[in-house]
């Protein structure tokens, strides 16, 4: 979910074993040319860990403990994948074979997720390629049932974004005509744009963009960090594509610059 190299141009952050407050890192420099270069250098970093709980510990150690959960959530947001992150058994990813595997989220992962949501108030979301329409090939219905059961058992309330197609996030679209337009306005739109068959469509990933953007807009921070927790998977060889798409759209829609720190679970 070929392996991406860690961007060595970003200041080294070791993860759980190093107690570093990322908010203390400099955001920019004075010269415009250098500022642009610094922004490009900082846009993505990967940290390899061995477990979901280790990833959570790394994030929490990078968050200033003096901040309240509300203030911590004002400047930090974390996206959590299901397969390989919350669910550790890789067999749930295999077509057909997954139907013979009972999905299970270990209690320690739910405990760790609860710690994360308690510290980053309103700034944690589940983000997955899993589609509710796929109920047979990848046993997705059982996976989602286990997810919702586990969230309920841990008293965890987070948004769940499905069917994202992270490999090409701008391609997987939904028809939002009914959401934004009245019936008469939709008819006029279709007529004027010769768009009757396609409708007014928007990438599903835009939901994630607006969730993060609205949350960050509640605060007033000089620096925002977008975290991610996912596993090392051949199904997602280019892990940065989706996260960089979100960063680009956050800049365009909300004028928010984010640094991306992706915790990759490598068991």
PDB file of C-alpha atoms in Angstrom:
ATOM      1  CA  UNK A   1       0.000   0.000   0.000  1.00  0.00           C
ATOM      2  CA  UNK A   2       9.520  -0.975  -5.664  1.00  0.00           C
ATOM      3  CA  UNK A   3       9.741   1.000  -2.166  1.00  0.00           C
ATOM      4  CA  UNK A   4       9.830   4.783  -1.885  1.00  0.00           C
ATOM      5  CA  UNK A   5      13.048   6.216  -0.546  1.00  0.00           C
ATOM      6  CA  UNK A   6      12.991   8.437   2.511  1.00  0.00           C
ATOM      7  CA  UNK A   7      13.493  12.070   1.544  1.00  0.00           C
ATOM      8  CA  UNK A   8      16.878  12.752   3.074  1.00  0.00           C
ATOM      9  CA  UNK A   9      16.496  16.499   2.563  1.00  0.00           C
ATOM     10  CA  UNK A  10      13.987  16.735   5.413  1.00  0.00           C
ATOM     11  CA  UNK A  11      15.372  17.089   8.939  1.00  0.00           C
ATOM     12  CA  UNK A  12      15.821  13.582  10.383  1.00  0.00           C
ATOM     13  CA  UNK A  13      13.027  12.442  12.664  1.00  0.00           C
ATOM     14  CA  UNK A  14      13.656   9.047  14.146  1.00  0.00           C
ATOM     15  CA  UNK A  15      10.125   8.208  15.315  1.00  0.00           C
ATOM     16  CA  UNK A  16       9.150   6.902  18.753  1.00  0.00           C
ATOM     17  CA  UNK A  17      12.655   6.729  20.097  1.00  0.00           C
ATOM     18  CA  UNK A  18      13.270  10.454  19.546  1.00  0.00           C
ATOM     19  CA  UNK A  19      11.118  12.940  21.381  1.00  0.00           C
ATOM     20  CA  UNK A  20      10.960  15.738  18.820  1.00  0.00           C
ATOM     21  CA  UNK A  21       8.355  18.484  18.641  1.00  0.00           C
ATOM     22  CA  UNK A  22       7.837  18.977  14.898  1.00  0.00           C
ATOM     23  CA  UNK A  23       6.144  22.309  15.468  1.00  0.00           C
ATOM     24  CA  UNK A  24       9.540  23.758  16.383  1.00  0.00           C
ATOM     25  CA  UNK A  25      10.964  23.200  12.911  1.00  0.00           C
ATOM     26  CA  UNK A  26      11.351  26.372  10.809  1.00  0.00           C
ATOM     27  CA  UNK A  27       8.565  26.903   8.302  1.00  0.00           C
ATOM     28  CA  UNK A  28      10.293  29.113   5.759  1.00  0.00           C
ATOM     29  CA  UNK A  29      13.238  31.356   4.966  1.00  0.00           C
ATOM     30  CA  UNK A  30      13.261  34.921   3.818  1.00  0.00           C
ATOM     31  CA  UNK A  31      14.497  34.629   0.249  1.00  0.00           C
ATOM     32  CA  UNK A  32      11.652  33.699  -2.130  1.00  0.00           C
ATOM     33  CA  UNK A  33      13.799  31.290  -4.118  1.00  0.00           C
ATOM     34  CA  UNK A  34      14.988  29.548  -0.982  1.00  0.00           C
ATOM     35  CA  UNK A  35      11.452  29.545   0.380  1.00  0.00           C
ATOM     36  CA  UNK A  36      10.204  27.668  -2.652  1.00  0.00           C
ATOM     37  CA  UNK A  37      13.053  25.195  -2.402  1.00  0.00           C
ATOM     38  CA  UNK A  38      12.457  24.624   1.297  1.00  0.00           C
ATOM     39  CA  UNK A  39       8.778  23.967   0.670  1.00  0.00           C
ATOM     40  CA  UNK A  40       9.556  21.423  -2.030  1.00  0.00           C
ATOM     41  CA  UNK A  41      12.124  19.672   0.149  1.00  0.00           C
ATOM     42  CA  UNK A  42       9.750  19.349   3.067  1.00  0.00           C
ATOM     43  CA  UNK A  43       6.618  18.143   1.376  1.00  0.00           C
ATOM     44  CA  UNK A  44       7.037  14.414   2.060  1.00  0.00           C
ATOM     45  CA  UNK A  45       8.834  12.129   4.531  1.00  0.00           C
ATOM     46  CA  UNK A  46       8.537   8.442   5.356  1.00  0.00           C
ATOM     47  CA  UNK A  47       9.317   6.789   8.670  1.00  0.00           C
ATOM     48  CA  UNK A  48       9.381   3.004   8.802  1.00  0.00           C
ATOM     49  CA  UNK A  49       8.003   1.296  11.913  1.00  0.00           C
ATOM     50  CA  UNK A  50       7.160  -2.282  12.883  1.00  0.00           C
ATOM     51  CA  UNK A  51       3.607  -1.874  14.166  1.00  0.00           C
ATOM     52  CA  UNK A  52       0.573   0.394  14.257  1.00  0.00           C
ATOM     53  CA  UNK A  53       1.080   1.189  17.932  1.00  0.00           C
ATOM     54  CA  UNK A  54       4.693   2.189  17.231  1.00  0.00           C
ATOM     55  CA  UNK A  55       3.472   4.571  14.537  1.00  0.00           C
ATOM     56  CA  UNK A  56       0.977   6.135  16.936  1.00  0.00           C
ATOM     57  CA  UNK A  57       3.656   6.507  19.613  1.00  0.00           C
ATOM     58  CA  UNK A  58       5.886   8.243  17.078  1.00  0.00           C
ATOM     59  CA  UNK A  59       3.168  10.727  16.159  1.00  0.00           C
ATOM     60  CA  UNK A  60       2.254  11.459  19.762  1.00  0.00           C
ATOM     61  CA  UNK A  61       5.891  12.044  20.701  1.00  0.00           C
ATOM     62  CA  UNK A  62       6.098  14.606  17.901  1.00  0.00           C
ATOM     63  CA  UNK A  63       3.081  16.491  19.239  1.00  0.00           C
ATOM     64  CA  UNK A  64       3.749  19.046  21.968  1.00  0.00           C
ATOM     65  CA  UNK A  65       2.365  17.417  25.158  1.00  0.00           C
ATOM     66  CA  UNK A  66       1.531  20.853  26.544  1.00  0.00           C
ATOM     67  CA  UNK A  67      -1.117  21.348  23.844  1.00  0.00           C
ATOM     68  CA  UNK A  68      -4.724  20.535  24.593  1.00  0.00           C
ATOM     69  CA  UNK A  69      -6.372  17.933  22.305  1.00  0.00           C
ATOM     70  CA  UNK A  70      -8.226  20.765  20.563  1.00  0.00           C
ATOM     71  CA  UNK A  71      -5.044  22.753  19.929  1.00  0.00           C
ATOM     72  CA  UNK A  72      -3.110  19.638  18.870  1.00  0.00           C
ATOM     73  CA  UNK A  73      -5.864  18.841  16.380  1.00  0.00           C
ATOM     74  CA  UNK A  74      -5.731  22.401  15.061  1.00  0.00           C
ATOM     75  CA  UNK A  75      -2.319  21.770  13.521  1.00  0.00           C
ATOM     76  CA  UNK A  76      -1.999  17.972  13.137  1.00  0.00           C
ATOM     77  CA  UNK A  77      -4.190  15.575  11.147  1.00  0.00           C
ATOM     78  CA  UNK A  78      -3.719  11.818  10.733  1.00  0.00           C
ATOM     79  CA  UNK A  79      -5.102   9.467   8.078  1.00  0.00           C
ATOM     80  CA  UNK A  80      -5.234   5.781   9.014  1.00  0.00           C
ATOM     81  CA  UNK A  81      -5.441   2.904   6.548  1.00  0.00           C
ATOM     82  CA  UNK A  82      -7.247  -0.359   7.343  1.00  0.00           C
ATOM     83  CA  UNK A  83      -5.412  -3.139   5.516  1.00  0.00           C
ATOM     84  CA  UNK A  84      -1.960  -3.844   6.895  1.00  0.00           C
ATOM     85  CA  UNK A  85      -2.315  -1.070   9.457  1.00  0.00           C
ATOM     86  CA  UNK A  86      -5.359  -1.725  11.667  1.00  0.00           C
ATOM     87  CA  UNK A  87      -5.816  -5.251  10.281  1.00  0.00           C
ATOM     88  CA  UNK A  88      -2.455  -7.030  10.370  1.00  0.00           C
ATOM     89  CA  UNK A  89      -3.305 -10.236   8.497  1.00  0.00           C
ATOM     90  CA  UNK A  90      -2.238  -9.640   4.884  1.00  0.00           C
ATOM     91  CA  UNK A  91      -4.494 -12.428   3.659  1.00  0.00           C
ATOM     92  CA  UNK A  92      -7.437 -10.016   3.786  1.00  0.00           C
ATOM     93  CA  UNK A  93      -5.880  -8.286   0.767  1.00  0.00           C
ATOM     94  CA  UNK A  94      -5.871 -11.376  -1.436  1.00  0.00           C
ATOM     95  CA  UNK A  95      -8.690 -11.822  -3.958  1.00  0.00           C
ATOM     96  CA  UNK A  96     -11.014 -14.775  -3.267  1.00  0.00           C
ATOM     97  CA  UNK A  97      -8.700 -16.115  -0.526  1.00  0.00           C
ATOM     98  CA  UNK A  98      -9.839 -13.223   1.666  1.00  0.00           C
ATOM     99  CA  UNK A  99     -13.288 -14.795   1.791  1.00  0.00           C
ATOM    100  CA  UNK A 100     -11.863 -17.600   3.930  1.00  0.00           C
ATOM    101  CA  UNK A 101     -10.201 -15.228   6.380  1.00  0.00           C
ATOM    102  CA  UNK A 102     -12.015 -13.616   9.292  1.00  0.00           C
ATOM    103  CA  UNK A 103     -10.850  -9.968   9.501  1.00  0.00           C
ATOM    104  CA  UNK A 104      -9.589  -9.006  12.921  1.00  0.00           C
ATOM    105  CA  UNK A 105      -8.315  -5.750  14.394  1.00  0.00           C
ATOM    106  CA  UNK A 106      -6.145  -6.502  17.461  1.00  0.00           C
ATOM    107  CA  UNK A 107      -7.165  -4.864  20.706  1.00  0.00           C
ATOM    108  CA  UNK A 108      -3.794  -3.141  20.991  1.00  0.00           C
ATOM    109  CA  UNK A 109      -4.437  -1.361  17.686  1.00  0.00           C
ATOM    110  CA  UNK A 110      -7.817  -0.110  18.884  1.00  0.00           C
ATOM    111  CA  UNK A 111      -6.191   1.080  22.110  1.00  0.00           C
ATOM    112  CA  UNK A 112      -3.521   2.902  20.110  1.00  0.00           C
ATOM    113  CA  UNK A 113      -6.126   4.454  17.797  1.00  0.00           C
ATOM    114  CA  UNK A 114      -8.063   5.646  20.845  1.00  0.00           C
ATOM    115  CA  UNK A 115      -4.902   7.316  22.194  1.00  0.00           C
ATOM    116  CA  UNK A 116      -4.452   9.037  18.837  1.00  0.00           C
ATOM    117  CA  UNK A 117      -8.033  10.309  18.612  1.00  0.00           C
ATOM    118  CA  UNK A 118      -7.963  11.480  22.220  1.00  0.00           C
ATOM    119  CA  UNK A 119      -4.861  13.599  21.561  1.00  0.00           C
ATOM    120  CA  UNK A 120      -5.760  14.891  18.088  1.00  0.00           C
ATOM    121  CA  UNK A 121      -9.327  15.990  18.735  1.00  0.00           C
ATOM    122  CA  UNK A 122     -11.354  15.837  15.535  1.00  0.00           C
ATOM    123  CA  UNK A 123      -8.238  15.285  13.425  1.00  0.00           C
ATOM    124  CA  UNK A 124      -8.134  11.552  12.735  1.00  0.00           C
ATOM    125  CA  UNK A 125      -9.863   9.765   9.847  1.00  0.00           C
ATOM    126  CA  UNK A 126      -9.930   6.310   8.294  1.00  0.00           C
ATOM    127  CA  UNK A 127      -8.811   6.442   4.661  1.00  0.00           C
ATOM    128  CA  UNK A 128      -8.972   3.361   2.431  1.00  0.00           C
ATOM    129  CA  UNK A 129      -9.303   2.058  -1.103  1.00  0.00           C
ATOM    130  CA  UNK A 130     -11.868  -0.452   0.133  1.00  0.00           C
ATOM    131  CA  UNK A 131     -15.132  -0.137  -1.754  1.00  0.00           C
ATOM    132  CA  UNK A 132     -18.510  -1.025  -0.212  1.00  0.00           C
ATOM    133  CA  UNK A 133     -19.541  -2.241  -3.664  1.00  0.00           C
ATOM    134  CA  UNK A 134     -16.962  -5.027  -3.494  1.00  0.00           C
ATOM    135  CA  UNK A 135     -18.533  -7.673  -1.288  1.00  0.00           C
ATOM    136  CA  UNK A 136     -17.130 -10.871  -2.807  1.00  0.00           C
ATOM    137  CA  UNK A 137     -13.662 -10.620  -4.366  1.00  0.00           C
ATOM    138  CA  UNK A 138     -11.943  -8.975  -1.399  1.00  0.00           C
ATOM    139  CA  UNK A 139     -14.499  -9.753   1.334  1.00  0.00           C
ATOM    140  CA  UNK A 140     -14.869  -6.019   1.955  1.00  0.00           C
ATOM    141  CA  UNK A 141     -18.195  -6.207   3.754  1.00  0.00           C
ATOM    142  CA  UNK A 142     -16.643  -8.348   6.487  1.00  0.00           C
ATOM    143  CA  UNK A 143     -13.672  -5.970   6.727  1.00  0.00           C
ATOM    144  CA  UNK A 144     -15.935  -2.944   7.173  1.00  0.00           C
ATOM    145  CA  UNK A 145     -18.083  -4.747   9.712  1.00  0.00           C
ATOM    146  CA  UNK A 146     -14.963  -5.520  11.759  1.00  0.00           C
ATOM    147  CA  UNK A 147     -13.852  -1.892  11.455  1.00  0.00           C
ATOM    148  CA  UNK A 148     -17.171  -0.477  12.651  1.00  0.00           C
ATOM    149  CA  UNK A 149     -17.427  -3.070  15.438  1.00  0.00           C
ATOM    150  CA  UNK A 150     -13.935  -2.193  16.662  1.00  0.00           C
ATOM    151  CA  UNK A 151     -14.557   1.557  16.518  1.00  0.00           C
ATOM    152  CA  UNK A 152     -17.736   1.127  18.531  1.00  0.00           C
ATOM    153  CA  UNK A 153     -16.031  -1.104  21.104  1.00  0.00           C
ATOM    154  CA  UNK A 154     -13.335   1.529  21.616  1.00  0.00           C
ATOM    155  CA  UNK A 155     -15.844   4.404  21.709  1.00  0.00           C
ATOM    156  CA  UNK A 156     -14.009   5.939  18.754  1.00  0.00           C
ATOM    157  CA  UNK A 157     -15.842   8.339  16.472  1.00  0.00           C
ATOM    158  CA  UNK A 158     -13.980   9.152  13.263  1.00  0.00           C
ATOM    159  CA  UNK A 159     -14.979   9.770   9.639  1.00  0.00           C
ATOM    160  CA  UNK A 160     -14.426   6.803   7.318  1.00  0.00           C
ATOM    161  CA  UNK A 161     -13.546   7.540   3.681  1.00  0.00           C
ATOM    162  CA  UNK A 162     -13.957   4.625   1.270  1.00  0.00           C
ATOM    163  CA  UNK A 163     -13.244   3.804  -2.371  1.00  0.00           C
ATOM    164  CA  UNK A 164     -10.466   6.381  -2.703  1.00  0.00           C
ATOM    165  CA  UNK A 165      -8.242   4.687  -5.331  1.00  0.00           C
ATOM    166  CA  UNK A 166      -5.147   6.306  -3.859  1.00  0.00           C
ATOM    167  CA  UNK A 167      -2.946   5.288  -6.797  1.00  0.00           C
ATOM    168  CA  UNK A 168      -4.792   7.883  -8.937  1.00  0.00           C
ATOM    169  CA  UNK A 169      -6.945   9.914  -6.529  1.00  0.00           C
ATOM    170  CA  UNK A 170      -8.265  12.353  -9.139  1.00  0.00           C
ATOM    171  CA  UNK A 171      -9.748   9.560 -11.241  1.00  0.00           C
ATOM    172  CA  UNK A 172     -12.239   7.930  -8.877  1.00  0.00           C
ATOM    173  CA  UNK A 173     -15.194  10.299  -8.999  1.00  0.00           C
ATOM    174  CA  UNK A 174     -18.719  10.559  -7.680  1.00  0.00           C
ATOM    175  CA  UNK A 175     -21.712  12.396  -9.093  1.00  0.00           C
ATOM    176  CA  UNK A 176     -22.375  15.273  -6.704  1.00  0.00           C
ATOM    177  CA  UNK A 177     -25.101  16.906  -8.788  1.00  0.00           C
ATOM    178  CA  UNK A 178     -27.831  16.113  -6.271  1.00  0.00           C
ATOM    179  CA  UNK A 179     -25.674  17.388  -3.433  1.00  0.00           C
ATOM    180  CA  UNK A 180     -24.931  20.810  -4.918  1.00  0.00           C
ATOM    181  CA  UNK A 181     -27.704  21.479  -7.417  1.00  0.00           C
ATOM    182  CA  UNK A 182     -31.478  21.469  -7.347  1.00  0.00           C
ATOM    183  CA  UNK A 183     -33.238  19.336  -9.975  1.00  0.00           C
ATOM    184  CA  UNK A 184     -33.905  22.362 -12.169  1.00  0.00           C
ATOM    185  CA  UNK A 185     -30.349  23.645 -11.794  1.00  0.00           C
ATOM    186  CA  UNK A 186     -28.949  20.208 -12.610  1.00  0.00           C
ATOM    187  CA  UNK A 187     -31.089  20.031 -15.744  1.00  0.00           C
ATOM    188  CA  UNK A 188     -29.817  23.460 -16.806  1.00  0.00           C
ATOM    189  CA  UNK A 189     -26.224  22.459 -16.060  1.00  0.00           C
ATOM    190  CA  UNK A 190     -26.533  19.272 -18.103  1.00  0.00           C
ATOM    191  CA  UNK A 191     -28.124  21.126 -20.986  1.00  0.00           C
ATOM    192  CA  UNK A 192     -25.515  23.872 -21.087  1.00  0.00           C
ATOM    193  CA  UNK A 193     -22.557  21.522 -20.724  1.00  0.00           C
ATOM    194  CA  UNK A 194     -23.783  18.633 -22.842  1.00  0.00           C
ATOM    195  CA  UNK A 195     -23.084  16.618 -19.729  1.00  0.00           C
ATOM    196  CA  UNK A 196     -26.274  14.624 -19.353  1.00  0.00           C
ATOM    197  CA  UNK A 197     -24.514  11.276 -19.164  1.00  0.00           C
ATOM    198  CA  UNK A 198     -21.643  12.299 -16.922  1.00  0.00           C
ATOM    199  CA  UNK A 199     -23.287  14.591 -14.399  1.00  0.00           C
ATOM    200  CA  UNK A 200     -21.346  16.953 -12.148  1.00  0.00           C
ATOM    201  CA  UNK A 201     -18.547  14.755 -10.868  1.00  0.00           C
ATOM    202  CA  UNK A 202     -15.896  15.295  -8.227  1.00  0.00           C
ATOM    203  CA  UNK A 203     -13.023  13.053  -7.063  1.00  0.00           C
ATOM    204  CA  UNK A 204     -13.948  11.070  -3.954  1.00  0.00           C
ATOM    205  CA  UNK A 205     -10.671  12.232  -2.425  1.00  0.00           C
ATOM    206  CA  UNK A 206     -12.096  15.762  -2.323  1.00  0.00           C
ATOM    207  CA  UNK A 207     -14.127  14.674   0.700  1.00  0.00           C
ATOM    208  CA  UNK A 208     -10.867  14.071   2.525  1.00  0.00           C
ATOM    209  CA  UNK A 209      -9.480  17.419   1.363  1.00  0.00           C
ATOM    210  CA  UNK A 210     -12.434  19.322   2.790  1.00  0.00           C
ATOM    211  CA  UNK A 211     -12.455  17.329   6.023  1.00  0.00           C
ATOM    212  CA  UNK A 212      -8.812  18.250   6.669  1.00  0.00           C
ATOM    213  CA  UNK A 213      -9.151  21.801   5.350  1.00  0.00           C
ATOM    214  CA  UNK A 214     -12.146  22.643   7.524  1.00  0.00           C
ATOM    215  CA  UNK A 215     -10.442  21.192  10.585  1.00  0.00           C
ATOM    216  CA  UNK A 216      -7.220  23.134  10.056  1.00  0.00           C
ATOM    217  CA  UNK A 217      -9.193  26.295   9.335  1.00  0.00           C
ATOM    218  CA  UNK A 218     -10.507  26.166  12.903  1.00  0.00           C
ATOM    219  CA  UNK A 219      -7.037  26.881  14.235  1.00  0.00           C
ATOM    220  CA  UNK A 220      -4.403  29.511  13.586  1.00  0.00           C
ATOM    221  CA  UNK A 221      -1.115  27.690  13.161  1.00  0.00           C
ATOM    222  CA  UNK A 222       2.035  28.706  11.333  1.00  0.00           C
ATOM    223  CA  UNK A 223       2.682  25.110  10.361  1.00  0.00           C
ATOM    224  CA  UNK A 224       0.422  22.137   9.661  1.00  0.00           C
ATOM    225  CA  UNK A 225       1.382  18.469   9.550  1.00  0.00           C
ATOM    226  CA  UNK A 226      -0.516  15.762   7.704  1.00  0.00           C
ATOM    227  CA  UNK A 227       0.327  12.326   9.105  1.00  0.00           C
ATOM    228  CA  UNK A 228      -0.487   8.993   7.557  1.00  0.00           C
ATOM    229  CA  UNK A 229      -0.270   5.427   8.836  1.00  0.00           C
ATOM    230  CA  UNK A 230      -0.212   2.664   6.238  1.00  0.00           C
ATOM    231  CA  UNK A 231       1.697  -0.519   5.504  1.00  0.00           C
ATOM    232  CA  UNK A 232       4.419  -1.390   3.045  1.00  0.00           C
ATOM    233  CA  UNK A 233       2.507  -3.034   0.205  1.00  0.00           C
ATOM    234  CA  UNK A 234       3.115  -3.896  -3.436  1.00  0.00           C
ATOM    235  CA  UNK A 235      -0.491  -2.816  -4.048  1.00  0.00           C
ATOM    236  CA  UNK A 236       0.541   0.796  -3.362  1.00  0.00           C
ATOM    237  CA  UNK A 237       4.099   1.192  -4.680  1.00  0.00           C
ATOM    238  CA  UNK A 238       3.879   4.984  -4.886  1.00  0.00           C
ATOM    239  CA  UNK A 239       2.611   5.900  -1.455  1.00  0.00           C
ATOM    240  CA  UNK A 240       3.195   9.618  -1.811  1.00  0.00           C
ATOM    241  CA  UNK A 241       0.784  10.171  -4.757  1.00  0.00           C
ATOM    242  CA  UNK A 242      -2.413  10.336  -2.701  1.00  0.00           C
ATOM    243  CA  UNK A 243      -0.916  12.360   0.131  1.00  0.00           C
ATOM    244  CA  UNK A 244       0.664  14.867  -2.224  1.00  0.00           C
ATOM    245  CA  UNK A 245      -2.650  15.219  -4.052  1.00  0.00           C
ATOM    246  CA  UNK A 246      -4.286  16.144  -0.724  1.00  0.00           C
ATOM    247  CA  UNK A 247      -1.511  18.654   0.032  1.00  0.00           C
ATOM    248  CA  UNK A 248      -1.875  20.252  -3.397  1.00  0.00           C
ATOM    249  CA  UNK A 249      -5.647  20.575  -3.045  1.00  0.00           C
ATOM    250  CA  UNK A 250      -5.374  21.937   0.500  1.00  0.00           C
ATOM    251  CA  UNK A 251      -3.140  24.703  -0.839  1.00  0.00           C
ATOM    252  CA  UNK A 252      -5.522  25.448  -3.720  1.00  0.00           C
ATOM    253  CA  UNK A 253      -8.749  25.347  -1.708  1.00  0.00           C
ATOM    254  CA  UNK A 254      -7.687  26.612   1.720  1.00  0.00           C
ATOM    255  CA  UNK A 255      -4.286  28.236   1.137  1.00  0.00           C
ATOM    256  CA  UNK A 256      -2.860  25.826   3.706  1.00  0.00           C
ATOM    257  CA  UNK A 257       0.651  24.430   3.384  1.00  0.00           C
ATOM    258  CA  UNK A 258       1.183  21.030   4.979  1.00  0.00           C
ATOM    259  CA  UNK A 259       4.221  18.901   5.659  1.00  0.00           C
ATOM    260  CA  UNK A 260       3.544  15.194   5.084  1.00  0.00           C
ATOM    261  CA  UNK A 261       4.939  12.528   7.408  1.00  0.00           C
ATOM    262  CA  UNK A 262       3.973   9.010   6.432  1.00  0.00           C
ATOM    263  CA  UNK A 263       4.500   6.228   8.969  1.00  0.00           C
ATOM    264  CA  UNK A 264       4.932   3.024   6.952  1.00  0.00           C
ATOM    265  CA  UNK A 265       4.512  -0.281   8.784  1.00  0.00           C
ATOM    266  CA  UNK A 266       7.146  -2.770   7.654  1.00  0.00           C
ATOM    267  CA  UNK A 267       6.708  -6.054   9.493  1.00  0.00           C
TER     268      UNK A 267
END
